[in-house]
CSV table of C-alpha atoms in Angstrom, one decimal:
chain,number,residue,atom,x,y,z
A,1,MET,CA,89.3,88.5,98.6
A,2,LEU,CA,90.0,88.0,94.7
A,3,LEU,CA,93.6,89.6,95.2
A,4,ALA,CA,94.2,87.3,98.1
A,5,ILE,CA,93.2,84.3,96.2
A,6,LEU,CA,95.1,85.3,92.7
A,7,VAL,CA,98.1,86.7,94.1
A,8,PRO,CA,98.3,85.8,97.9
A,9,PHE,CA,101.9,87.5,98.6
A,10,LEU,CA,100.6,90.7,97.1
A,11,SER,CA,97.7,90.9,99.5
A,12,PHE,CA,99.9,90.5,102.4
A,13,ILE,CA,102.4,93.3,101.1
A,14,ILE,CA,99.3,95.7,100.6
A,15,ARG,CA,98.5,95.5,104.2
A,16,GLY,CA,101.8,96.2,105.5
A,17,LYS,CA,103.0,92.7,106.2
A,18,ILE,CA,106.0,92.6,104.2
A,19,LEU,CA,108.0,89.8,105.8
A,20,THR,CA,104.7,87.5,105.5
A,21,GLY,CA,104.3,88.5,102.1
A,22,ILE,CA,108.0,87.6,101.2
A,23,ILE,CA,107.4,84.1,103.0
A,24,CYS,CA,104.1,83.7,101.1
A,25,PHE,CA,105.8,84.6,97.8
A,26,ILE,CA,108.3,81.8,98.3
A,27,LEU,CA,105.5,79.2,99.3
A,28,GLN,CA,103.7,80.5,96.3
A,29,ILE,CA,106.6,80.1,93.7
A,30,THR,CA,106.1,76.4,93.9
A,31,LEU,CA,103.1,74.9,92.1
A,32,ILE,CA,102.2,72.9,95.2
A,33,GLY,CA,102.5,75.7,97.4
A,34,TRP,CA,100.4,78.2,95.6
A,35,LEU,CA,97.0,76.6,97.1
A,36,PRO,CA,98.1,76.9,100.8
A,37,ALA,CA,99.4,80.5,100.1
A,38,ALA,CA,96.1,81.3,98.8
A,39,ILE,CA,93.9,79.8,101.6
A,40,TRP,CA,96.3,81.4,104.0
A,41,ALA,CA,96.0,85.0,102.7
A,42,ALA,CA,92.1,84.6,102.5
A,43,LEU,CA,92.1,83.3,106.0
A,44,SER,CA,94.2,86.0,107.2
A,45,LEU,CA,92.2,88.7,105.2
A,46,ASN,CA,89.1,87.3,106.7
A,47,ASN,CA,90.6,87.6,110.2
A,48,GLU,CA,91.7,90.9,110.0
A,49,ARG,CA,88.2,91.9,108.9
A,50,ALA,CA,86.7,90.2,111.8
A,51,ASN,CA,89.0,91.9,114.2
A,52,LYS,CA,88.2,95.3,112.7
A,53,ARG,CA,84.5,94.4,113.4
A,54,ASN,CA,85.0,93.4,116.8
A,55,ASP,CA,87.1,96.5,117.6
A,56,LYS,CA,84.2,98.6,116.4
A,57,LEU,CA,81.6,96.5,118.4
A,58,ILE,CA,83.6,96.8,121.6
A,59,LYS,CA,84.1,100.7,121.0
A,60,ALA,CA,80.4,101.1,120.5
A,61,ILE,CA,79.4,99.1,123.7
A,62,ARG,CA,82.1,101.3,125.6
A,63,GLU,CA,80.6,104.3,124.2
A,64,ASN,CA,77.2,103.3,125.0
A,65,LYS,CA,77.6,102.5,128.6
A,66,ASN,CA,78.8,106.1,129.3
């Protein structure tokens, strides 16, 4: 999470979203754009973690039904 706030574009690139990382980097270059880029990266990371949690729960429910 700290990486997403301090270096937003790198957070995207590490997660394999190269094009999104480049767009974020362009936004981050401007001083005004750095804050929205950091928020975008943090929210994206949080959403990805939530999706993984949901996938685990769905898998556990399906396994439990059998």
